[in-house]
Short mmCIF file of C-alpha atoms in Angstrom, two decimals:
data_model
loop_
_atom_site.label_atom_id
_atom_site.label_comp_id
_atom_site.label_asym_id
_atom_site.label_seq_id
_atom_site.Cartn_x
_atom_site.Cartn_y
_atom_site.Cartn_z
CA MET A 6 9.83 -3.81 -46.03
CA LYS A 7 13.15 -5.31 -46.81
CA ARG A 8 14.60 -1.78 -47.15
CA LEU A 9 13.29 -0.92 -43.71
CA ILE A 10 14.99 -4.02 -42.18
CA LEU A 11 18.22 -3.16 -43.97
CA ALA A 12 18.04 0.33 -42.64
CA LEU A 13 17.42 -0.78 -39.15
CA ALA A 14 20.28 -3.24 -39.37
CA LEU A 15 22.60 -0.46 -40.60
CA LEU A 16 21.51 1.73 -37.85
CA CYS A 17 22.34 -0.93 -35.26
CA ALA A 18 25.75 -1.52 -36.96
CA LEU A 19 26.75 2.09 -36.27
CA PRO A 20 28.51 2.04 -32.89
CA ALA A 21 27.25 5.58 -31.88
CA ASN A 22 23.72 4.12 -32.03
CA PHE A 23 24.18 1.23 -29.69
CA LEU A 24 21.71 2.91 -27.20
CA PHE A 25 18.87 2.34 -29.60
CA CYS A 26 19.36 -1.33 -30.19
CA ALA A 27 19.32 -4.22 -27.88
CA VAL A 28 22.98 -4.93 -27.51
CA PRO A 29 23.67 -7.73 -25.13
CA ALA A 30 25.34 -6.37 -21.90
CA TRP A 31 26.90 -8.35 -19.29
CA ALA A 32 29.17 -7.73 -16.28
CA VAL A 33 30.94 -11.01 -16.27
CA GLU A 34 34.72 -10.23 -15.89
CA PRO A 35 37.21 -12.52 -17.72
CA ASP A 36 38.71 -13.64 -14.51
CA GLU A 37 35.35 -14.97 -13.36
CA MET A 38 34.83 -17.12 -16.31
CA LEU A 39 35.20 -20.93 -16.03
CA ARG A 40 37.65 -22.65 -18.28
CA ASP A 41 35.02 -25.16 -19.54
CA PRO A 42 32.84 -23.38 -22.04
CA ALA A 43 29.92 -25.77 -21.41
CA LEU A 44 30.03 -25.09 -17.63
CA GLU A 45 30.49 -21.37 -18.33
CA ALA A 46 27.45 -21.37 -20.63
CA ARG A 47 25.32 -23.04 -17.87
CA ALA A 48 26.55 -20.46 -15.39
CA ARG A 49 25.54 -17.66 -17.69
CA GLU A 50 22.10 -19.20 -18.23
CA VAL A 51 21.56 -19.59 -14.45
CA SER A 52 22.89 -16.01 -13.96
CA LYS A 53 20.36 -14.56 -16.28
CA GLY A 54 17.46 -16.08 -14.21
CA LEU A 55 18.76 -14.44 -10.99
CA ARG A 56 17.98 -10.95 -10.05
CA CYS A 57 20.55 -8.70 -8.39
CA VAL A 58 19.32 -8.21 -4.83
CA ILE A 59 20.22 -4.54 -4.63
CA CYS A 60 19.56 -3.16 -8.03
CA GLN A 61 15.81 -3.81 -8.47
CA ASN A 62 15.69 -4.93 -12.08
CA GLU A 63 19.05 -6.30 -13.35
CA THR A 64 20.15 -9.86 -13.55
CA ILE A 65 23.29 -10.81 -11.79
CA ASP A 66 24.78 -11.41 -15.19
CA GLU A 67 24.30 -7.80 -16.13
CA SER A 68 25.00 -6.13 -12.77
CA HIS A 69 28.30 -4.50 -11.67
CA ALA A 70 27.19 -4.55 -8.07
CA GLU A 71 29.73 -6.36 -5.74
CA ILE A 72 27.08 -8.75 -4.41
CA ALA A 73 26.14 -9.66 -7.92
CA HIS A 74 29.79 -10.43 -8.57
CA ASP A 75 29.91 -12.76 -5.53
CA MET A 76 26.61 -14.39 -6.54
CA ARG A 77 28.11 -15.04 -10.00
CA ILE A 78 31.11 -16.72 -8.45
CA LEU A 79 28.85 -18.83 -6.20
CA VAL A 80 26.83 -19.93 -9.21
CA ARG A 81 30.12 -20.91 -10.98
CA GLU A 82 31.36 -22.87 -7.87
CA ARG A 83 27.97 -24.78 -7.72
CA VAL A 84 28.01 -25.40 -11.36
CA THR A 85 31.60 -26.71 -11.02
CA ALA A 86 30.63 -28.86 -8.14
CA GLY A 87 28.02 -30.55 -10.22
CA ASP A 88 24.77 -28.93 -9.13
CA SER A 89 21.92 -28.78 -11.67
CA ASN A 90 20.66 -25.39 -12.78
CA GLN A 91 17.54 -26.11 -10.81
CA GLN A 92 19.43 -26.82 -7.66
CA ILE A 93 21.28 -23.50 -7.88
CA LEU A 94 18.17 -21.60 -8.47
CA ASP A 95 16.49 -23.43 -5.53
CA TYR A 96 19.47 -22.51 -3.24
CA MET A 97 19.18 -18.79 -4.13
CA HIS A 98 15.50 -18.88 -3.77
CA SER A 99 15.85 -20.52 -0.38
CA ARG A 100 18.11 -17.65 0.73
CA TYR A 101 16.47 -14.56 -0.85
CA GLY A 102 12.94 -15.69 -1.62
CA ASP A 103 10.86 -14.86 -4.72
CA TYR A 104 12.64 -11.54 -5.17
CA VAL A 105 15.78 -13.22 -6.53
CA LEU A 106 14.07 -15.12 -9.33
CA LEU A 107 13.38 -13.25 -12.46
CA GLN A 108 10.78 -15.78 -13.34
CA PRO A 109 8.62 -15.85 -10.17
CA ARG A 110 7.27 -19.28 -9.23
CA PHE A 111 3.68 -20.24 -9.19
CA THR A 112 2.69 -19.91 -5.47
CA THR A 113 -0.22 -18.65 -3.39
CA ALA A 114 1.63 -15.32 -3.35
CA THR A 115 2.17 -15.00 -7.06
CA PHE A 116 -0.89 -16.81 -8.71
CA ILE A 117 -2.67 -13.48 -9.40
CA LEU A 118 0.47 -12.40 -11.29
CA TRP A 119 0.47 -15.48 -13.41
CA LEU A 120 -3.33 -15.78 -13.98
CA ALA A 121 -4.26 -12.07 -14.43
CA PRO A 122 -3.31 -11.94 -18.18
CA LEU A 123 -5.36 -15.16 -18.76
CA VAL A 124 -8.47 -13.96 -16.78
CA ILE A 125 -8.30 -10.61 -18.62
CA LEU A 126 -8.05 -12.27 -22.00
CA MET A 127 -11.04 -14.51 -21.13
CA LEU A 128 -13.14 -11.54 -19.91
CA GLY A 129 -12.37 -9.73 -23.06
CA GLY A 130 -13.27 -12.75 -25.13
CA LEU A 131 -16.52 -13.18 -23.27
CA ALA A 132 -17.29 -9.40 -23.98
CA VAL A 133 -16.58 -9.80 -27.58
CA ALA A 134 -18.63 -13.10 -27.83
CA SER A 135 -21.67 -11.66 -26.07
CA ARG A 136 -21.56 -8.60 -28.39
CA LEU A 137 -21.38 -10.73 -31.47
CA LYS A 138 -24.22 -12.92 -30.25
CA ARG A 139 -26.46 -9.90 -29.88
CA GLY A 140 -25.77 -9.15 -33.63
CA GLY A 141 -24.06 -5.90 -33.13
CA HIS A 142 -25.59 -2.49 -33.32
CA GLU A 143 -28.37 -2.21 -35.79
CA VAL A 144 -29.18 1.27 -36.88
CA ALA A 145 -32.75 1.97 -38.07
CA PRO A 146 -32.98 3.52 -41.57
CA LEU A 147 -33.69 7.21 -41.75
CA THR A 148 -37.37 8.26 -41.61
CA PRO A 149 -38.59 10.50 -44.39
CA GLU A 150 -38.53 13.50 -42.03
CA GLU A 151 -34.87 12.80 -41.29
CA GLU A 152 -34.12 12.62 -44.97
CA ALA A 153 -35.72 15.82 -45.48
CA ALA A 154 -33.81 17.44 -42.75
CA LEU A 155 -30.56 16.11 -43.97
CA ALA A 156 -31.34 17.38 -47.44
CA SER A 157 -32.07 20.87 -46.01
CA PHE A 158 -28.64 20.92 -44.28
CA ASN A 159 -27.03 20.11 -47.58
CA ASP A 160 -28.88 22.75 -49.47
CA SER A 161 -28.59 25.55 -46.92
CA GLY A 162 -25.57 26.99 -48.79
CA ASP A 163 -23.19 26.75 -45.84
CA LYS A 164 -19.77 26.37 -47.30
CA ALA A 165 -16.73 25.46 -45.45
CA PRO A 166 -14.42 28.41 -45.29
CA MET B 29 -30.47 22.36 -30.71
CA THR B 30 -33.63 23.63 -32.32
CA GLU B 31 -36.98 21.98 -32.75
CA SER B 32 -36.40 21.42 -36.36
CA VAL B 33 -33.64 18.98 -35.83
CA PRO B 34 -35.21 15.62 -35.34
CA GLN B 35 -33.82 13.27 -32.67
CA PRO B 36 -32.49 10.00 -33.80
CA SER B 37 -35.51 7.87 -34.00
CA SER B 38 -33.70 4.71 -33.39
CA THR B 39 -34.34 4.26 -29.67
CA ALA B 40 -32.26 0.99 -29.53
CA PRO B 41 -32.27 -0.24 -25.98
CA ARG B 42 -29.23 0.88 -24.24
CA GLY B 43 -27.08 -1.80 -22.60
CA LYS B 44 -26.58 -2.01 -18.92
CA ARG B 45 -24.67 1.10 -17.70
CA TRP B 46 -22.75 -0.40 -14.74
CA PRO B 47 -19.98 -1.85 -16.92
CA TYR B 48 -18.88 1.69 -17.53
CA LEU B 49 -18.14 2.06 -13.79
CA ILE B 50 -15.56 -0.78 -13.94
CA PRO B 51 -12.65 1.47 -15.06
CA LEU B 52 -13.55 3.99 -12.31
CA ALA B 53 -13.68 1.17 -9.72
CA ALA B 54 -10.26 -0.11 -10.78
CA LEU B 55 -8.73 3.39 -10.69
CA LEU B 56 -10.10 3.93 -7.19
CA ALA B 57 -8.75 0.55 -6.12
CA LEU B 58 -5.29 1.40 -7.50
CA GLY B 59 -5.47 4.71 -5.70
CA GLY B 60 -6.19 2.90 -2.57
CA VAL B 61 -3.03 0.69 -3.03
CA PHE B 62 -0.91 3.75 -3.70
CA ALA B 63 -2.31 5.60 -0.67
CA LYS B 64 -1.55 2.57 1.60
CA ARG B 65 2.09 2.44 0.34
CA LEU B 66 2.32 6.30 1.00
CA PHE B 67 1.13 5.90 4.48
CA ASP B 68 3.29 2.95 5.01
CA VAL B 69 6.33 5.08 4.15
CA GLU B 70 5.17 7.78 6.49
CA ASN B 71 4.63 5.43 9.26
CA GLY B 72 8.18 4.11 8.86
CA VAL B 73 7.42 0.69 7.39
CA GLU B 74 10.49 -0.51 5.50
CA ILE B 75 9.24 -1.14 2.03
CA SER B 76 12.58 -1.62 0.21
CA ALA B 77 13.54 -4.48 2.49
CA ILE B 78 13.29 -7.95 0.89
CA PRO B 79 11.25 -10.03 3.28
CA THR B 80 13.36 -12.83 4.63
CA VAL B 81 12.44 -16.39 3.90
CA LEU B 82 14.83 -17.62 6.47
CA LEU B 83 12.78 -16.91 9.58
CA ASN B 84 12.46 -20.09 11.56
CA THR B 85 14.90 -21.96 9.37
CA PRO B 86 18.39 -23.23 10.36
CA ALA B 87 21.09 -20.66 10.09
CA PRO B 88 23.49 -21.47 7.33
CA ALA B 89 26.75 -23.13 8.07
CA PHE B 90 29.74 -20.90 7.88
CA ASP B 91 33.38 -21.12 8.77
CA LEU B 92 35.08 -17.67 8.65
CA PRO B 93 38.69 -16.76 9.21
CA PRO B 94 39.48 -14.27 12.08
CA LEU B 95 40.73 -10.67 11.67
CA PRO B 96 44.44 -10.47 12.08
CA GLY B 97 45.44 -10.22 15.75
CA SER B 98 42.83 -12.85 16.84
CA ASP B 99 43.07 -16.65 16.61
CA GLN B 100 39.39 -17.17 16.83
CA GLY B 101 37.22 -16.86 13.71
CA LEU B 102 33.67 -17.66 13.41
CA LYS B 103 32.39 -21.12 12.85
CA SER B 104 28.67 -21.97 12.99
CA ASP B 105 29.31 -25.37 14.58
CA GLU B 106 30.89 -23.70 17.59
CA LEU B 107 27.99 -21.29 18.16
CA LYS B 108 25.36 -23.85 18.86
CA GLY B 109 23.52 -24.25 22.25
CA GLN B 110 23.29 -20.53 22.85
CA VAL B 111 21.19 -17.47 21.75
CA TYR B 112 23.32 -15.14 19.67
CA LEU B 113 23.11 -12.00 17.66
CA VAL B 114 25.02 -11.91 14.45
CA ASN B 115 25.67 -8.56 12.81
CA PHE B 116 26.90 -8.09 9.21
CA TRP B 117 28.93 -4.84 8.83
CA GLY B 118 31.85 -3.40 6.86
CA SER B 119 34.15 -0.47 7.11
CA TRP B 120 32.71 0.67 3.72
CA CYS B 121 29.21 0.90 5.15
CA PRO B 122 28.11 4.32 6.39
CA THR B 123 24.98 3.06 8.15
CA CYS B 124 27.25 0.71 10.18
CA VAL B 125 28.99 3.91 11.47
CA TYR B 126 25.56 5.17 12.53
CA GLU B 127 24.70 1.74 14.20
CA HIS B 128 28.03 1.42 15.93
CA PRO B 129 27.28 3.23 19.18
CA VAL B 130 24.20 0.95 19.73
CA LEU B 131 26.36 -2.23 19.20
CA MET B 132 28.80 -0.87 21.76
CA GLN B 133 25.99 -0.42 24.21
CA ILE B 134 24.86 -4.02 23.49
CA ALA B 135 28.24 -5.20 24.25
CA LYS B 136 28.38 -3.28 27.43
CA ASP B 137 25.01 -4.69 28.55
CA GLY B 138 26.43 -8.14 27.92
CA GLU B 139 23.02 -9.78 27.62
CA VAL B 140 23.88 -11.72 24.47
CA PRO B 141 27.06 -12.67 22.60
CA LEU B 142 27.45 -10.35 19.62
CA TYR B 143 29.18 -11.90 16.65
CA GLY B 144 30.37 -9.74 13.84
CA ILE B 145 30.85 -10.66 10.27
CA ASP B 146 33.03 -8.26 8.47
CA TRP B 147 31.55 -8.47 5.01
CA ARG B 148 33.34 -7.55 1.74
CA ASP B 149 36.10 -5.80 3.52
CA THR B 150 39.79 -5.96 3.70
CA PRO B 151 41.32 -7.01 7.13
CA GLU B 152 43.25 -3.76 7.42
CA LYS B 153 40.16 -1.58 6.90
CA GLY B 154 38.00 -3.76 9.25
CA LEU B 155 40.67 -3.45 11.95
CA ALA B 156 41.03 0.29 11.41
CA PHE B 157 37.28 0.67 11.74
CA LEU B 158 37.28 -1.10 15.06
CA SER B 159 40.31 0.59 16.54
CA GLN B 160 38.85 3.88 15.67
CA ARG B 161 35.33 3.13 17.04
CA GLY B 162 35.79 0.48 19.53
CA ASN B 163 35.12 -3.29 19.13
CA PRO B 164 31.71 -4.43 20.35
CA PHE B 165 32.07 -8.01 18.97
CA THR B 166 32.59 -11.11 20.93
CA ARG B 167 34.06 -12.77 18.00
CA ILE B 168 34.53 -11.76 14.32
CA GLY B 169 34.72 -13.55 11.04
CA GLN B 170 35.84 -12.19 7.69
CA ASP B 171 33.48 -12.74 4.79
CA PRO B 172 35.35 -11.21 1.86
CA HIS B 173 33.42 -13.19 -0.85
CA SER B 174 29.89 -13.01 0.59
CA LYS B 175 29.74 -16.72 1.42
CA ALA B 176 28.05 -16.19 4.76
CA ALA B 177 26.26 -13.11 3.58
CA ILE B 178 24.60 -14.99 0.66
CA GLY B 179 23.86 -17.84 3.18
CA PHE B 180 21.89 -15.38 5.31
CA GLY B 181 20.28 -13.77 2.39
CA VAL B 182 21.88 -10.37 3.15
CA ALA B 183 21.63 -7.78 0.35
CA LEU B 184 22.69 -4.64 2.30
CA ALA B 185 24.68 -3.93 5.48
CA PRO B 186 24.00 -3.71 8.22
CA GLU B 187 21.77 -6.61 8.88
CA SER B 188 21.49 -8.60 12.07
CA PHE B 189 19.87 -11.85 13.10
CA ILE B 190 19.01 -13.61 16.24
CA VAL B 191 19.77 -17.30 16.27
CA ASP B 192 18.44 -19.54 18.99
CA LYS B 193 19.91 -22.33 20.96
CA LYS B 194 18.93 -24.83 18.32
CA GLY B 195 20.65 -22.74 15.65
CA ILE B 196 17.35 -21.56 14.15
CA ILE B 197 17.06 -17.93 12.81
CA ARG B 198 14.30 -16.26 14.88
CA TYR B 199 14.59 -12.67 13.95
CA LYS B 200 15.99 -10.35 11.34
CA GLN B 201 16.75 -6.71 11.69
CA PRO B 202 17.17 -5.18 8.18
CA GLY B 203 19.14 -2.10 8.48
CA PRO B 204 20.72 -0.66 11.65
CA ILE B 205 19.76 -1.67 15.16
CA THR B 206 18.48 1.46 16.70
CA ALA B 207 18.39 2.00 20.54
CA ALA B 208 14.63 1.76 20.25
CA ALA B 209 14.63 -1.46 18.24
CA TRP B 210 17.09 -2.96 20.68
CA ARG B 211 15.05 -1.95 23.73
CA ASP B 212 11.54 -2.71 22.35
CA ASP B 213 12.08 -5.64 19.92
CA ILE B 214 15.40 -7.35 20.00
CA LEU B 215 16.28 -7.56 23.68
CA PRO B 216 12.83 -8.86 24.77
CA LYS B 217 12.99 -11.47 21.94
CA ILE B 218 16.53 -12.54 23.13
CA LYS B 219 15.24 -12.85 26.69
CA ALA B 220 12.34 -14.99 25.54
CA LEU B 221 14.58 -17.26 23.53
CA GLN B 222 17.11 -17.55 26.41
CA ALA B 223 14.39 -18.72 28.66
CA GLU B 224 13.46 -21.54 26.16
CA PRO B 225 14.93 -24.90 27.03
#
């Protein structure tokens, strides 16, 4: 196992293989970054929770779309102005709705999304429990006739080619 | 199978059979959802549009500089008390070229002030666009950094909004205003809103 991990690590270390490993990718340009590392870190964190509104499934942190760039700038302005992470997410949510949040909120529109895995897990659990309660599948032992038939198959001389 | 092969004698009671139909039912339900989507596309329902959460909420505040050659930019405070149509466009936006003749017609009809927000554009390119195709806008503001666009939850141009006398967003047109949309939806909505106190 250790060798396997080592091999994988070496594979990742090869630059030509970067496609196969999860390399962090972001689109933040140096001129966008805030001077204060703590604020910049918060801006990055908020950006990772916001979905680029024209690229379906990228965060604004990863997206090179122009609107994502402008949203990153806005996030940094708000961070600098002293807004909390939650306030920034709330603002974006108030403009673009659920779409913009990569972690959808628990609302009447999204409760199925959130609860479905739990419900499916519970149904599966119930199915397993009821099966265990019934004591599983008991197979009756072979009758003497069946034993005889089985023996005749074995003695019939059919050989696998 | 011949007679000589005995059937399994264990006739253990079989469980209920209907649970085996659950996957089939789920598959049919999924097929139904897909079919609905397909028919939606055929019937021209816009499915890529992000539904706006801004309907019936106050229009965001904005204060945008004018294009060169004009001294009037676009400031939300100055637009209150009237019904207006605000249109996000840009010289880089092909669909805006397609929409442009309709905007010119709206300007000619003169039923409603039409405010343009030149989004993510340079002033030179924005002016060139208008000098080439005509300027339908009552006033124009520049929004090079998407301040107003994000405020209106705009993702793609063109997009247009009707704002009522109290400054509330009452309608969103995702994509271009077509002649039919103007005639059938937007103009009647504007007339109704203008009649409100």
